[in-house]
């Protein structure tokens, strides 16, 4: 089985501070990390390697994205493909990846993270499925593959088991990541021995329309401020406060 | 100027030293390991009058003069800082405060109990550490009774105390109350596991509509802050004395070790680098002693000794920590081992950086004094 | 001059940071309370290659060099000094002595299992009468046929209770003493099942003020046999191997203290921004601001020193003086920083429920072990004075 994992690089939230009053986000340290949902996707793919699957990782972006791809190799990917592009919106990224899928050929399963830390839009997987005209399973917490296709467990007012024949696009929830760390030896090999294949957009079969974003960003807006309560140390103090505020009888 | 102790003070010091060496020394290690106050030892201290150290004779106290009281704490601290701090909190924060601000009725009611049982002082809260003005514990008045509600943290001696002095907000401002911990509505909570001073039981205390009559209000409504500050001054001098004792205890341990331990064919005491450590400790210890003596003299003359006590305490914290640190280093690897006492002194000394106030706040107070007549406002 | 870490080293840092935050940090409290090392975490660390970071790939190491190893120790030191100490003793001195002094055969025999974490290493030098004065060791290795028989004891051995492979220094010629008469060996102290090998007795477990998660013990040898092929370096010149190992070990120890200092600074920043007294956050008080600045400046200087020294090691340049400085400055900077971090917390910093309090008790040892700071000062002065023609002794 040929599995393609879409990975995304995002700004490290630890390098940012939010000033709620000024409604500003400050980037103190511009450092990039592999998005947690991408880690979940890679983990799910690695799990399938036990059944003999071949895992490829793909990412769209500027040169720094190579680090995310090398980390993907360290996390079990056998092959890494970098589409050199400034991206655009989710539609453009989906079109780029769809074109890459055609170029790679014979891909059975695409696994992506469901929602990334930066936008949380969750658009890549469904748009990719549309571009490829493949079925989609969104928000999976578990994924298995076999002769017949894939079986996933999806969170939907409880848990639902979904089956699909390949080829299919599946998105994994970030919370499913169980901490299968990158392998140190593979990480060194990823930088010193192995290659990341770099593809430019001209190498992919794409029309002008495919690279035109559908959306344009207008502005950043903060959600309304939540009223925070008073922290209490333990149950005793909570009970005392409730009595004092006359919520419960003394 | 006569720097010598009076005959009586010298006699007291010998008595205290004897007690410390005979009774305190042998329980120090266990007290720390078990993390329990040395109850049996405290009973012996009761018999010696140490729980009423500065209480006037008319109330059955030992009526020690300020310097003698300092000598008591110094000698005890040489052997066990936990015991010294327990006694310091009890005598300086609780007893001395009652003696100074209590009515005769209050003194008659509470001092005898305190001669045989520990007292505790509850001021600090989760949001009110250095900044006592932020206390939220309320004392709501209704006729002749107050109803206390709130949480106090880091209350030393709380678990064993039979008397609590509590700082709470009333309509008239911060007010001090005398509270019986066994009264309904008073709950002793979580015990803090601490770095050092493990023989001092430090707990969270909850006040859940605990009732106090106005006869147990200490001073007027709104007088709480100045009472608390005075109590803190009393404690600071006591802690300075305890700090000196700890520093001396540390040096004694280091000295014995350095003489005994041979490396490179000689006692390490002969190594210049280590000699330097001992010299520095010697200078600081001596300076600390004089600061304590001066502050104690001011106190015995009835003069304002707040700044002198603060300076002594701040210098004491620095001196004790430095001595414990250098003497731990002198022990080498053994300094890190639980088998040798020095690491206990090291852990105990660290508490001096917040007990009785932090050095950060202390410096602000002293800076305020330096610029006092300039008309400038120096604030934390 | 390029001061950037290579991309693979940056990637390695990200890997170790994730591991340290997700695996090491949650286990620290329990390890401190129970005085048991977090073996599960150790196993996971081994699985991703962290137990052999500096050693070449041909021996099963990760091949990330001294720089990679410093990154490992910094990231671990940032989270848990005890855990960093276990790793430091295993990689930095226990296994390192075998790597530096062992023949190709010994390296091939022992390094793979140590790099994979199948076995844990320890470094056995100190004895009751031989601390700073390492040359006065007494543990005896007597030649008998094609073996040596070890008799005597060692103390303060980090990983002593769990190591199955140890680098040990013994006296082979009492007449010459340590300089010229001591030999280093690699010995096997536990078998496949973790049982003590014949003649080896793990001794008294040390109860320490801090570093509870890093087990330390005395060890004893009674008629313990080691084959002569297990000699590290040359017969009689074991002191050289051991001193070389300690020298290089100081660089990564400096890195661990750097991590600890960094964690302290982070603690101060976060607490000062949040905690309000006297109507404003502590961060608005100049005393706190100056504290932060002092910490940051010292940490920055230490960082440059450590990674430059690692660069010297990786580029086969002389590094001994700088290594001693890494340890000396690092341990003292870390002590100052963790003291400030605990101080800013006030009474809270005195509670064992608080993470930084552990750091306070744990970090004190760094000024003492791996050569006390007094010895470091002597060694550094010795090298400098040699340049002006003066020879000194401790």
PDB file of C-alpha atoms in Angstrom, chain C residues 171-361:
ATOM      1  CA  UNK C 171      46.299   0.528  41.269  1.00  0.00           C
ATOM      2  CA  UNK C 172      48.419  -2.052  39.461  1.00  0.00           C
ATOM      3  CA  UNK C 173      51.788  -0.970  40.819  1.00  0.00           C
ATOM      4  CA  UNK C 174      51.571   0.360  44.384  1.00  0.00           C
ATOM      5  CA  UNK C 175      55.192   1.458  44.308  1.00  0.00           C
ATOM      6  CA  UNK C 176      54.467   3.940  41.552  1.00  0.00           C
ATOM      7  CA  UNK C 177      51.074   5.000  42.824  1.00  0.00           C
ATOM      8  CA  UNK C 178      48.453   6.524  40.590  1.00  0.00           C
ATOM      9  CA  UNK C 179      50.841   8.336  38.278  1.00  0.00           C
ATOM     10  CA  UNK C 180      52.415   5.498  36.368  1.00  0.00           C
ATOM     11  CA  UNK C 181      51.039   2.684  38.501  1.00  0.00           C
ATOM     12  CA  UNK C 182      47.275   2.865  37.908  1.00  0.00           C
ATOM     13  CA  UNK C 183      45.427   1.094  35.138  1.00  0.00           C
ATOM     14  CA  UNK C 184      41.941   1.667  33.735  1.00  0.00           C
ATOM     15  CA  UNK C 185      39.671  -1.238  32.929  1.00  0.00           C
ATOM     16  CA  UNK C 186      36.232  -1.794  31.497  1.00  0.00           C
ATOM     17  CA  UNK C 187      34.423  -4.278  33.682  1.00  0.00           C
ATOM     18  CA  UNK C 188      31.112  -6.075  33.632  1.00  0.00           C
ATOM     19  CA  UNK C 189      29.335  -5.699  36.924  1.00  0.00           C
ATOM     20  CA  UNK C 190      25.926  -7.143  36.053  1.00  0.00           C
ATOM     21  CA  UNK C 191      24.901  -9.983  33.790  1.00  0.00           C
ATOM     22  CA  UNK C 192      22.081 -10.194  31.240  1.00  0.00           C
ATOM     23  CA  UNK C 193      19.535 -10.579  34.008  1.00  0.00           C
ATOM     24  CA  UNK C 194      20.809  -7.646  36.006  1.00  0.00           C
ATOM     25  CA  UNK C 195      22.424  -9.867  38.632  1.00  0.00           C
ATOM     26  CA  UNK C 196      25.698  -8.763  40.174  1.00  0.00           C
ATOM     27  CA  UNK C 197      28.646 -10.609  38.657  1.00  0.00           C
ATOM     28  CA  UNK C 198      30.948 -12.634  40.812  1.00  0.00           C
ATOM     29  CA  UNK C 199      33.125 -10.593  43.118  1.00  0.00           C
ATOM     30  CA  UNK C 200      31.064  -7.422  42.675  1.00  0.00           C
ATOM     31  CA  UNK C 201      28.861  -6.146  45.445  1.00  0.00           C
ATOM     32  CA  UNK C 202      26.679  -3.086  44.995  1.00  0.00           C
ATOM     33  CA  UNK C 203      26.927  -1.234  48.256  1.00  0.00           C
ATOM     34  CA  UNK C 204      25.248   1.343  50.390  1.00  0.00           C
ATOM     35  CA  UNK C 205      22.802   3.597  48.594  1.00  0.00           C
ATOM     36  CA  UNK C 206      23.614   7.247  49.195  1.00  0.00           C
ATOM     37  CA  UNK C 207      20.868   9.431  50.582  1.00  0.00           C
ATOM     38  CA  UNK C 208      21.422  12.887  49.228  1.00  0.00           C
ATOM     39  CA  UNK C 209      19.984  16.357  49.710  1.00  0.00           C
ATOM     40  CA  UNK C 210      18.784  16.375  46.129  1.00  0.00           C
ATOM     41  CA  UNK C 211      19.275  14.491  42.887  1.00  0.00           C
ATOM     42  CA  UNK C 212      17.046  11.764  44.296  1.00  0.00           C
ATOM     43  CA  UNK C 213      16.163  10.486  40.861  1.00  0.00           C
ATOM     44  CA  UNK C 214      19.809   9.712  40.159  1.00  0.00           C
ATOM     45  CA  UNK C 215      20.816   6.688  42.228  1.00  0.00           C
ATOM     46  CA  UNK C 216      24.284   6.834  43.769  1.00  0.00           C
ATOM     47  CA  UNK C 217      26.001   4.043  45.652  1.00  0.00           C
ATOM     48  CA  UNK C 218      29.209   2.651  47.008  1.00  0.00           C
ATOM     49  CA  UNK C 219      30.495  -0.499  45.286  1.00  0.00           C
ATOM     50  CA  UNK C 220      32.860  -3.217  46.458  1.00  0.00           C
ATOM     51  CA  UNK C 221      35.139  -5.700  44.742  1.00  0.00           C
ATOM     52  CA  UNK C 222      36.356  -8.902  46.270  1.00  0.00           C
ATOM     53  CA  UNK C 223      38.414 -11.210  44.113  1.00  0.00           C
ATOM     54  CA  UNK C 224      36.796  -9.755  41.012  1.00  0.00           C
ATOM     55  CA  UNK C 225      38.325 -11.030  37.802  1.00  0.00           C
ATOM     56  CA  UNK C 226      38.812  -8.897  34.699  1.00  0.00           C
ATOM     57  CA  UNK C 227      40.629 -10.078  31.564  1.00  0.00           C
ATOM     58  CA  UNK C 228      43.765  -8.106  30.652  1.00  0.00           C
ATOM     59  CA  UNK C 229      42.340  -7.373  27.210  1.00  0.00           C
ATOM     60  CA  UNK C 230      39.881  -5.089  29.030  1.00  0.00           C
ATOM     61  CA  UNK C 231      42.562  -2.551  29.819  1.00  0.00           C
ATOM     62  CA  UNK C 232      41.666   0.940  28.616  1.00  0.00           C
ATOM     63  CA  UNK C 233      44.685   2.779  27.305  1.00  0.00           C
ATOM     64  CA  UNK C 234      47.971   1.347  28.512  1.00  0.00           C
ATOM     65  CA  UNK C 235      48.987  -0.549  31.618  1.00  0.00           C
ATOM     66  CA  UNK C 236      50.062   1.900  34.266  1.00  0.00           C
ATOM     67  CA  UNK C 237      48.735   4.892  32.347  1.00  0.00           C
ATOM     68  CA  UNK C 238      45.081   4.606  33.384  1.00  0.00           C
ATOM     69  CA  UNK C 239      45.194   7.952  35.170  1.00  0.00           C
ATOM     70  CA  UNK C 240      45.655   9.628  31.800  1.00  0.00           C
ATOM     71  CA  UNK C 241      42.531   7.977  30.342  1.00  0.00           C
ATOM     72  CA  UNK C 242      40.504   8.901  33.405  1.00  0.00           C
ATOM     73  CA  UNK C 243      41.639  12.516  33.472  1.00  0.00           C
ATOM     74  CA  UNK C 244      40.985  12.824  29.726  1.00  0.00           C
ATOM     75  CA  UNK C 245      37.494  11.493  30.287  1.00  0.00           C
ATOM     76  CA  UNK C 246      36.802  13.910  33.125  1.00  0.00           C
ATOM     77  CA  UNK C 247      38.100  16.780  30.993  1.00  0.00           C
ATOM     78  CA  UNK C 248      35.696  16.104  28.172  1.00  0.00           C
ATOM     79  CA  UNK C 249      32.886  15.333  30.596  1.00  0.00           C
ATOM     80  CA  UNK C 250      33.084  18.878  31.912  1.00  0.00           C
ATOM     81  CA  UNK C 251      31.904  20.397  28.648  1.00  0.00           C
ATOM     82  CA  UNK C 252      28.581  18.586  28.656  1.00  0.00           C
ATOM     83  CA  UNK C 253      28.184  19.156  32.383  1.00  0.00           C
ATOM     84  CA  UNK C 254      28.477  22.837  31.548  1.00  0.00           C
ATOM     85  CA  UNK C 255      25.706  22.293  28.993  1.00  0.00           C
ATOM     86  CA  UNK C 256      23.471  20.681  31.600  1.00  0.00           C
ATOM     87  CA  UNK C 257      23.973  23.605  33.971  1.00  0.00           C
ATOM     88  CA  UNK C 258      23.192  25.939  31.083  1.00  0.00           C
ATOM     89  CA  UNK C 259      19.846  24.186  30.660  1.00  0.00           C
ATOM     90  CA  UNK C 260      19.119  24.521  34.362  1.00  0.00           C
ATOM     91  CA  UNK C 261      19.992  28.208  34.343  1.00  0.00           C
ATOM     92  CA  UNK C 262      17.785  28.766  31.309  1.00  0.00           C
ATOM     93  CA  UNK C 263      14.869  27.048  33.037  1.00  0.00           C
ATOM     94  CA  UNK C 264      15.381  29.298  36.055  1.00  0.00           C
ATOM     95  CA  UNK C 265      15.254  32.405  33.887  1.00  0.00           C
ATOM     96  CA  UNK C 266      12.066  31.189  32.229  1.00  0.00           C
ATOM     97  CA  UNK C 267      10.539  30.625  35.657  1.00  0.00           C
ATOM     98  CA  UNK C 268      11.412  34.144  36.792  1.00  0.00           C
ATOM     99  CA  UNK C 269      10.025  35.706  33.626  1.00  0.00           C
ATOM    100  CA  UNK C 270       6.729  33.859  33.784  1.00  0.00           C
ATOM    101  CA  UNK C 271       6.194  34.360  37.493  1.00  0.00           C
ATOM    102  CA  UNK C 272       7.193  38.022  37.428  1.00  0.00           C
ATOM    103  CA  UNK C 273       4.720  38.691  34.623  1.00  0.00           C
ATOM    104  CA  UNK C 274       1.905  37.016  36.499  1.00  0.00           C
ATOM    105  CA  UNK C 275       2.385  37.689  40.205  1.00  0.00           C
ATOM    106  CA  UNK C 276       1.043  40.999  41.490  1.00  0.00           C
ATOM    107  CA  UNK C 277       1.953  42.684  44.738  1.00  0.00           C
ATOM    108  CA  UNK C 278       1.732  46.364  45.694  1.00  0.00           C
ATOM    109  CA  UNK C 279      -0.633  46.985  42.822  1.00  0.00           C
ATOM    110  CA  UNK C 280       1.520  45.759  39.967  1.00  0.00           C
ATOM    111  CA  UNK C 281       3.220  42.689  38.533  1.00  0.00           C
ATOM    112  CA  UNK C 282       6.624  41.926  40.058  1.00  0.00           C
ATOM    113  CA  UNK C 283       7.973  42.510  36.560  1.00  0.00           C
ATOM    114  CA  UNK C 284       7.439  46.234  37.097  1.00  0.00           C
ATOM    115  CA  UNK C 285       9.893  46.287  39.987  1.00  0.00           C
ATOM    116  CA  UNK C 286      13.429  47.261  39.161  1.00  0.00           C
ATOM    117  CA  UNK C 287      14.941  44.745  41.549  1.00  0.00           C
ATOM    118  CA  UNK C 288      13.284  41.963  39.591  1.00  0.00           C
ATOM    119  CA  UNK C 289      14.158  43.534  36.238  1.00  0.00           C
ATOM    120  CA  UNK C 290      17.822  43.740  37.155  1.00  0.00           C
ATOM    121  CA  UNK C 291      17.733  40.178  38.395  1.00  0.00           C
ATOM    122  CA  UNK C 292      16.377  39.093  35.034  1.00  0.00           C
ATOM    123  CA  UNK C 293      19.006  41.038  33.146  1.00  0.00           C
ATOM    124  CA  UNK C 294      21.842  39.626  35.224  1.00  0.00           C
ATOM    125  CA  UNK C 295      20.610  36.083  34.740  1.00  0.00           C
ATOM    126  CA  UNK C 296      20.161  36.526  31.003  1.00  0.00           C
ATOM    127  CA  UNK C 297      23.608  38.023  30.513  1.00  0.00           C
ATOM    128  CA  UNK C 298      25.303  35.220  32.442  1.00  0.00           C
ATOM    129  CA  UNK C 299      23.349  32.584  30.565  1.00  0.00           C
ATOM    130  CA  UNK C 300      24.254  34.097  27.221  1.00  0.00           C
ATOM    131  CA  UNK C 301      27.938  34.114  28.140  1.00  0.00           C
ATOM    132  CA  UNK C 302      27.739  30.517  29.326  1.00  0.00           C
ATOM    133  CA  UNK C 303      25.968  29.456  26.160  1.00  0.00           C
ATOM    134  CA  UNK C 304      28.738  30.887  24.009  1.00  0.00           C
ATOM    135  CA  UNK C 305      31.402  29.285  26.164  1.00  0.00           C
ATOM    136  CA  UNK C 306      29.805  25.832  26.136  1.00  0.00           C
ATOM    137  CA  UNK C 307      29.086  25.618  22.433  1.00  0.00           C
ATOM    138  CA  UNK C 308      32.397  27.112  21.442  1.00  0.00           C
ATOM    139  CA  UNK C 309      34.137  24.513  23.616  1.00  0.00           C
ATOM    140  CA  UNK C 310      32.019  21.776  22.038  1.00  0.00           C
ATOM    141  CA  UNK C 311      33.172  23.101  18.677  1.00  0.00           C
ATOM    142  CA  UNK C 312      36.791  22.859  19.848  1.00  0.00           C
ATOM    143  CA  UNK C 313      36.217  19.215  20.791  1.00  0.00           C
ATOM    144  CA  UNK C 314      34.478  18.374  17.523  1.00  0.00           C
ATOM    145  CA  UNK C 315      37.296  20.006  15.569  1.00  0.00           C
ATOM    146  CA  UNK C 316      40.081  18.242  17.464  1.00  0.00           C
ATOM    147  CA  UNK C 317      41.474  21.429  18.969  1.00  0.00           C
ATOM    148  CA  UNK C 318      42.797  21.789  22.544  1.00  0.00           C
ATOM    149  CA  UNK C 319      39.871  22.294  24.918  1.00  0.00           C
ATOM    150  CA  UNK C 320      40.929  21.300  28.439  1.00  0.00           C
ATOM    151  CA  UNK C 321      41.142  24.771  29.937  1.00  0.00           C
ATOM    152  CA  UNK C 322      37.838  25.813  28.352  1.00  0.00           C
ATOM    153  CA  UNK C 323      36.182  22.595  29.518  1.00  0.00           C
ATOM    154  CA  UNK C 324      37.136  23.369  33.098  1.00  0.00           C
ATOM    155  CA  UNK C 325      35.721  26.862  32.669  1.00  0.00           C
ATOM    156  CA  UNK C 326      32.460  25.430  31.337  1.00  0.00           C
ATOM    157  CA  UNK C 327      32.077  23.376  34.501  1.00  0.00           C
ATOM    158  CA  UNK C 328      33.252  26.083  36.873  1.00  0.00           C
ATOM    159  CA  UNK C 329      31.192  28.934  35.463  1.00  0.00           C
ATOM    160  CA  UNK C 330      28.234  26.774  34.542  1.00  0.00           C
ATOM    161  CA  UNK C 331      27.785  25.305  38.015  1.00  0.00           C
ATOM    162  CA  UNK C 332      28.081  28.695  39.715  1.00  0.00           C
ATOM    163  CA  UNK C 333      25.845  30.484  37.226  1.00  0.00           C
ATOM    164  CA  UNK C 334      23.240  27.758  37.560  1.00  0.00           C
ATOM    165  CA  UNK C 335      23.367  27.991  41.359  1.00  0.00           C
ATOM    166  CA  UNK C 336      22.914  31.762  41.234  1.00  0.00           C
ATOM    167  CA  UNK C 337      20.089  31.493  38.713  1.00  0.00           C
ATOM    168  CA  UNK C 338      18.114  28.796  40.505  1.00  0.00           C
ATOM    169  CA  UNK C 339      18.554  30.709  43.752  1.00  0.00           C
ATOM    170  CA  UNK C 340      16.997  33.760  42.128  1.00  0.00           C
ATOM    171  CA  UNK C 341      14.201  31.698  40.606  1.00  0.00           C
ATOM    172  CA  UNK C 342      13.316  30.269  43.997  1.00  0.00           C
ATOM    173  CA  UNK C 343      13.701  33.673  45.644  1.00  0.00           C
ATOM    174  CA  UNK C 344      11.234  35.342  43.310  1.00  0.00           C
ATOM    175  CA  UNK C 345       8.631  32.738  44.278  1.00  0.00           C
ATOM    176  CA  UNK C 346       8.907  33.769  47.918  1.00  0.00           C
ATOM    177  CA  UNK C 347       7.655  31.201  50.381  1.00  0.00           C
ATOM    178  CA  UNK C 348       6.295  29.155  47.480  1.00  0.00           C
ATOM    179  CA  UNK C 349       9.863  28.435  46.407  1.00  0.00           C
ATOM    180  CA  UNK C 350      10.390  26.616  49.675  1.00  0.00           C
ATOM    181  CA  UNK C 351       7.667  24.068  48.992  1.00  0.00           C
ATOM    182  CA  UNK C 352       8.583  20.647  47.635  1.00  0.00           C
ATOM    183  CA  UNK C 353       5.333  20.705  45.666  1.00  0.00           C
ATOM    184  CA  UNK C 354       6.962  23.226  43.359  1.00  0.00           C
ATOM    185  CA  UNK C 355       9.168  22.075  40.443  1.00  0.00           C
ATOM    186  CA  UNK C 356      11.787  24.770  40.828  1.00  0.00           C
ATOM    187  CA  UNK C 357      12.378  23.801  44.468  1.00  0.00           C
ATOM    188  CA  UNK C 358      13.684  20.464  43.252  1.00  0.00           C
ATOM    189  CA  UNK C 359      16.014  22.331  40.957  1.00  0.00           C
ATOM    190  CA  UNK C 360      17.349  24.199  43.984  1.00  0.00           C
ATOM    191  CA  UNK C 361      18.279  21.021  45.837  1.00  0.00           C
TER     192      UNK C 361
END
